[in-house]
Amino acid sequence: ISCNDDGQPETSRTTLEDDSITDTTYAYEGPDGQLSSTETQDAANNVIGTATYEDGEVVEQTISTYNDSGQLGRTETQDGSGQVTGAISYKDGEVETFTYAEGQPQSSSTTHQDDSITDTTFDSSGRISSSQTHDAVGGNLTQETHTYYREDGGFQNTITNHIDDTRTTVDHDADGKGFHSHKTDMEGGLIERESEGYDDEGRLES
């Protein structure tokens, strides 16, 4: 730990259980020189955490994680109690922004590489409830999916309506592994069918 002229920490270094090292810098403001914020970086100088303080208490903090290539994967915002208030995730060139209520995801918006956008809503348990995808040209609806769950919380089925007026329904087995899928036209005529099942030992059935 290194300190300023007032004896307050300016920087500190921490060795974690996995032998990785993090460095934290401290900022102060006001006539009393109260701690206002901290920023923590990993050994690759990636910012993995920030915190904002008021009257010596944390009022907001962020936690960031990175993939094996060192690219930012997710940044989560929390209030002073540690409850999540928002998040942004990055994967395969796509960016998904989440809004939270009472620590649970409420909705998200994903920008895809083709600039189309998928808006997703979550139920009170934080599970995906429905999603709508709009194209990048005129914001036209191209796909809509609704997800339903069994009373035990497992997947029951998903129903996806496509832009060509076809519908795909996927029914999931009780264990969540196997499924039965069928695609129909607007009159309910079968276009294609697909299924996958597993035996009692978890082996894929032919």
mmCIF file of C-alpha atoms in Angstrom, residues 9-197:
data_model
loop_
_atom_site.group_PDB
_atom_site.id
_atom_site.type_symbol
_atom_site.label_atom_id
_atom_site.label_comp_id
_atom_site.label_asym_id
_atom_site.label_seq_id
_atom_site.Cartn_x
_atom_site.Cartn_y
_atom_site.Cartn_z
ATOM 1 C CA PRO A 9 -4.114 4.944 0.625
ATOM 2 C CA GLU A 10 -3.401 5.917 -2.972
ATOM 3 C CA THR A 11 -2.715 2.482 -4.403
ATOM 4 C CA SER A 12 -2.727 -1.068 -3.123
ATOM 5 C CA ARG A 13 -1.831 -4.459 -4.523
ATOM 6 C CA THR A 14 -3.649 -7.681 -3.646
ATOM 7 C CA THR A 15 -2.628 -11.275 -4.344
ATOM 8 C CA LEU A 16 -5.694 -13.488 -4.727
ATOM 9 C CA GLU A 17 -6.099 -17.173 -3.900
ATOM 10 C CA ASP A 18 -5.330 -18.160 -7.503
ATOM 11 C CA ASP A 19 -2.066 -16.143 -7.284
ATOM 12 C CA SER A 20 -3.407 -13.464 -9.634
ATOM 13 C CA ILE A 21 -2.651 -9.861 -8.721
ATOM 14 C CA THR A 22 -4.967 -6.849 -8.684
ATOM 15 C CA ASP A 23 -4.093 -3.179 -8.236
ATOM 16 C CA THR A 24 -6.506 -0.656 -6.736
ATOM 17 C CA THR A 25 -6.291 3.124 -6.948
ATOM 18 C CA TYR A 26 -8.146 5.470 -4.578
ATOM 19 C CA ALA A 27 -9.579 8.947 -5.244
ATOM 20 C CA TYR A 28 -10.626 11.571 -2.691
ATOM 21 C CA GLU A 29 -12.584 14.812 -2.887
ATOM 22 C CA GLY A 30 -14.101 17.535 -0.750
ATOM 23 C CA PRO A 31 -12.581 19.643 2.019
ATOM 24 C CA ASP A 32 -12.451 16.626 4.313
ATOM 25 C CA GLY A 33 -10.717 14.510 1.717
ATOM 26 C CA GLN A 34 -13.310 11.746 1.869
ATOM 27 C CA LEU A 35 -12.921 8.651 -0.281
ATOM 28 C CA SER A 36 -14.957 9.202 -3.472
ATOM 29 C CA SER A 37 -14.084 6.258 -5.717
ATOM 30 C CA THR A 38 -11.844 3.268 -6.303
ATOM 31 C CA GLU A 39 -10.766 1.453 -9.449
ATOM 32 C CA THR A 40 -9.306 -2.047 -9.564
ATOM 33 C CA GLN A 41 -7.313 -3.504 -12.458
ATOM 34 C CA ASP A 42 -5.994 -6.977 -13.136
ATOM 35 C CA ALA A 43 -2.435 -7.824 -14.170
ATOM 36 C CA ALA A 44 -3.299 -7.043 -17.814
ATOM 37 C CA ASN A 45 -4.493 -3.553 -16.818
ATOM 38 C CA ASN A 46 -8.132 -4.450 -17.482
ATOM 39 C CA VAL A 47 -10.551 -2.612 -15.209
ATOM 40 C CA ILE A 48 -12.356 -5.349 -13.260
ATOM 41 C CA GLY A 49 -14.099 -3.223 -10.654
ATOM 42 C CA THR A 50 -15.054 0.312 -9.689
ATOM 43 C CA ALA A 51 -16.826 1.730 -6.667
ATOM 44 C CA THR A 52 -18.357 5.121 -5.888
ATOM 45 C CA TYR A 53 -18.584 6.299 -2.270
ATOM 46 C CA GLU A 54 -20.666 8.799 -0.347
ATOM 47 C CA ASP A 55 -20.024 9.476 3.336
ATOM 48 C CA GLY A 56 -17.712 6.489 3.450
ATOM 49 C CA GLU A 57 -20.302 4.054 2.082
ATOM 50 C CA VAL A 58 -20.418 2.378 -1.320
ATOM 51 C CA VAL A 59 -23.384 3.694 -3.324
ATOM 52 C CA GLU A 60 -22.597 2.083 -6.684
ATOM 53 C CA GLN A 61 -20.110 -0.446 -7.974
ATOM 54 C CA THR A 62 -19.293 -2.231 -11.211
ATOM 55 C CA ILE A 63 -17.788 -5.662 -11.781
ATOM 56 C CA SER A 64 -16.308 -6.610 -15.160
ATOM 57 C CA THR A 65 -15.233 -10.021 -16.434
ATOM 58 C CA TYR A 66 -13.106 -10.868 -19.458
ATOM 59 C CA ASN A 67 -12.822 -13.922 -21.704
ATOM 60 C CA ASP A 68 -9.677 -15.978 -22.252
ATOM 61 C CA SER A 69 -8.620 -13.608 -25.052
ATOM 62 C CA GLY A 70 -8.719 -10.657 -22.709
ATOM 63 C CA GLN A 71 -11.840 -9.178 -24.299
ATOM 64 C CA LEU A 72 -14.542 -7.661 -22.140
ATOM 65 C CA GLY A 73 -17.353 -10.182 -21.635
ATOM 66 C CA ARG A 74 -19.718 -8.577 -19.142
ATOM 67 C CA THR A 75 -20.017 -5.525 -16.936
ATOM 68 C CA GLU A 76 -22.473 -5.597 -14.059
ATOM 69 C CA THR A 77 -23.658 -2.573 -12.080
ATOM 70 C CA GLN A 78 -24.667 -2.993 -8.437
ATOM 71 C CA ASP A 79 -26.010 -0.717 -5.736
ATOM 72 C CA GLY A 80 -24.357 -0.297 -2.363
ATOM 73 C CA SER A 81 -25.933 -3.482 -1.002
ATOM 74 C CA GLY A 82 -24.569 -5.566 -3.883
ATOM 75 C CA GLN A 83 -27.914 -5.937 -5.650
ATOM 76 C CA VAL A 84 -27.608 -5.914 -9.435
ATOM 77 C CA THR A 85 -29.163 -2.865 -11.093
ATOM 78 C CA GLY A 86 -27.984 -3.329 -14.686
ATOM 79 C CA ALA A 87 -25.584 -5.189 -16.946
ATOM 80 C CA ILE A 88 -24.025 -5.214 -20.405
ATOM 81 C CA SER A 89 -22.679 -8.399 -22.004
ATOM 82 C CA TYR A 90 -20.477 -8.736 -25.083
ATOM 83 C CA LYS A 91 -20.244 -11.922 -27.142
ATOM 84 C CA ASP A 92 -19.382 -12.705 -30.773
ATOM 85 C CA GLY A 93 -19.720 -9.080 -31.809
ATOM 86 C CA GLU A 94 -23.129 -8.680 -30.165
ATOM 87 C CA VAL A 95 -23.994 -6.358 -27.287
ATOM 88 C CA GLU A 96 -26.831 -7.113 -24.858
ATOM 89 C CA THR A 97 -27.963 -4.462 -22.375
ATOM 90 C CA PHE A 98 -30.018 -5.573 -19.366
ATOM 91 C CA THR A 99 -32.342 -3.639 -17.084
ATOM 92 C CA TYR A 100 -32.969 -5.020 -13.588
ATOM 93 C CA ALA A 101 -35.666 -4.618 -10.952
ATOM 94 C CA GLU A 102 -35.170 -5.845 -7.389
ATOM 95 C CA GLY A 103 -32.073 -7.791 -8.419
ATOM 96 C CA GLN A 104 -33.757 -9.715 -11.259
ATOM 97 C CA PRO A 105 -33.411 -9.077 -15.003
ATOM 98 C CA GLN A 106 -36.521 -7.364 -16.294
ATOM 99 C CA SER A 107 -35.684 -6.817 -19.946
ATOM 100 C CA SER A 108 -32.752 -6.734 -22.348
ATOM 101 C CA SER A 109 -31.926 -5.371 -25.771
ATOM 102 C CA THR A 110 -29.396 -7.121 -28.027
ATOM 103 C CA THR A 111 -27.754 -5.444 -31.009
ATOM 104 C CA HIS A 112 -26.630 -8.075 -33.526
ATOM 105 C CA GLN A 113 -23.817 -7.833 -36.055
ATOM 106 C CA ASP A 114 -26.306 -7.057 -38.841
ATOM 107 C CA ASP A 115 -27.681 -4.197 -36.687
ATOM 108 C CA SER A 116 -30.966 -5.980 -36.088
ATOM 109 C CA ILE A 117 -32.209 -5.742 -32.500
ATOM 110 C CA THR A 118 -33.773 -8.356 -30.233
ATOM 111 C CA ASP A 119 -35.799 -7.149 -27.252
ATOM 112 C CA THR A 120 -36.285 -9.752 -24.519
ATOM 113 C CA THR A 121 -38.548 -9.728 -21.466
ATOM 114 C CA PHE A 122 -38.073 -11.853 -18.340
ATOM 115 C CA ASP A 123 -40.591 -13.205 -15.830
ATOM 116 C CA SER A 124 -40.522 -12.561 -12.075
ATOM 117 C CA SER A 125 -38.046 -15.434 -11.616
ATOM 118 C CA GLY A 126 -35.569 -13.936 -14.081
ATOM 119 C CA ARG A 127 -36.359 -16.453 -16.832
ATOM 120 C CA ILE A 128 -36.831 -15.504 -20.486
ATOM 121 C CA SER A 129 -40.513 -14.935 -21.184
ATOM 122 C CA SER A 130 -40.600 -13.592 -24.737
ATOM 123 C CA SER A 131 -38.439 -11.928 -27.363
ATOM 124 C CA GLN A 132 -38.964 -9.887 -30.502
ATOM 125 C CA THR A 133 -36.416 -9.283 -33.268
ATOM 126 C CA HIS A 134 -36.638 -6.254 -35.554
ATOM 127 C CA ASP A 135 -34.562 -5.674 -38.688
ATOM 128 C CA ALA A 136 -32.098 -2.816 -39.076
ATOM 129 C CA VAL A 137 -33.810 -1.176 -42.060
ATOM 130 C CA GLY A 138 -37.254 -0.134 -40.905
ATOM 131 C CA GLY A 139 -37.534 -1.780 -37.515
ATOM 132 C CA ASN A 140 -39.831 -4.427 -38.969
ATOM 133 C CA LEU A 141 -40.677 -7.403 -36.794
ATOM 134 C CA THR A 142 -38.911 -10.470 -38.200
ATOM 135 C CA GLN A 143 -39.273 -13.010 -35.399
ATOM 136 C CA GLU A 144 -41.193 -13.381 -32.158
ATOM 137 C CA THR A 145 -40.659 -16.107 -29.555
ATOM 138 C CA HIS A 146 -42.645 -17.007 -26.440
ATOM 139 C CA THR A 147 -41.247 -19.366 -23.797
ATOM 140 C CA TYR A 148 -43.393 -21.354 -21.366
ATOM 141 C CA TYR A 149 -42.343 -23.267 -18.248
ATOM 142 C CA ARG A 150 -43.654 -26.206 -16.232
ATOM 143 C CA GLU A 151 -44.614 -25.791 -12.594
ATOM 144 C CA ASP A 152 -41.269 -27.282 -11.540
ATOM 145 C CA GLY A 153 -39.481 -24.476 -13.374
ATOM 146 C CA GLY A 154 -38.209 -26.514 -16.329
ATOM 147 C CA PHE A 155 -38.787 -25.670 -19.976
ATOM 148 C CA GLN A 156 -42.148 -26.721 -21.350
ATOM 149 C CA ASN A 157 -42.106 -25.311 -24.851
ATOM 150 C CA THR A 158 -41.110 -22.392 -27.014
ATOM 151 C CA ILE A 159 -43.178 -21.001 -29.877
ATOM 152 C CA THR A 160 -41.500 -18.876 -32.544
ATOM 153 C CA ASN A 161 -43.387 -16.928 -35.200
ATOM 154 C CA HIS A 162 -41.308 -16.168 -38.305
ATOM 155 C CA ILE A 163 -41.527 -13.363 -40.847
ATOM 156 C CA ASP A 164 -42.674 -15.800 -43.576
ATOM 157 C CA ASP A 165 -45.811 -16.632 -41.546
ATOM 158 C CA THR A 166 -44.430 -19.982 -40.412
ATOM 159 C CA ARG A 167 -44.301 -21.119 -36.800
ATOM 160 C CA THR A 168 -41.810 -23.344 -34.991
ATOM 161 C CA THR A 169 -42.928 -25.095 -31.794
ATOM 162 C CA VAL A 170 -40.383 -26.887 -29.626
ATOM 163 C CA ASP A 171 -41.624 -29.174 -26.840
ATOM 164 C CA HIS A 172 -39.007 -30.080 -24.245
ATOM 165 C CA ASP A 173 -38.733 -33.331 -22.293
ATOM 166 C CA ALA A 174 -39.123 -33.177 -18.522
ATOM 167 C CA ASP A 175 -35.359 -33.458 -18.000
ATOM 168 C CA GLY A 176 -34.704 -30.563 -20.374
ATOM 169 C CA LYS A 177 -32.441 -32.601 -22.644
ATOM 170 C CA GLY A 178 -34.649 -34.065 -25.333
ATOM 171 C CA PHE A 179 -37.041 -32.115 -27.529
ATOM 172 C CA HIS A 180 -39.626 -32.451 -30.278
ATOM 173 C CA SER A 181 -39.779 -29.652 -32.823
ATOM 174 C CA HIS A 182 -42.177 -29.041 -35.694
ATOM 175 C CA LYS A 183 -42.500 -26.178 -38.146
ATOM 176 C CA THR A 184 -45.876 -25.371 -39.670
ATOM 177 C CA ASP A 185 -47.281 -22.940 -42.223
ATOM 178 C CA MET A 186 -49.976 -20.379 -41.475
ATOM 179 C CA GLU A 187 -52.700 -23.001 -42.011
ATOM 180 C CA GLY A 188 -51.041 -25.414 -39.607
ATOM 181 C CA GLY A 189 -49.620 -27.674 -42.310
ATOM 182 C CA LEU A 190 -46.429 -29.485 -41.305
ATOM 183 C CA ILE A 191 -43.279 -28.254 -43.064
ATOM 184 C CA GLU A 192 -40.582 -30.084 -41.140
ATOM 185 C CA ARG A 193 -40.135 -32.055 -37.950
ATOM 186 C CA GLU A 194 -37.143 -32.787 -35.732
ATOM 187 C CA SER A 195 -36.686 -34.618 -32.444
ATOM 188 C CA GLU A 196 -33.939 -35.699 -30.100
ATOM 189 C CA GLY A 197 -34.282 -38.061 -27.162
#
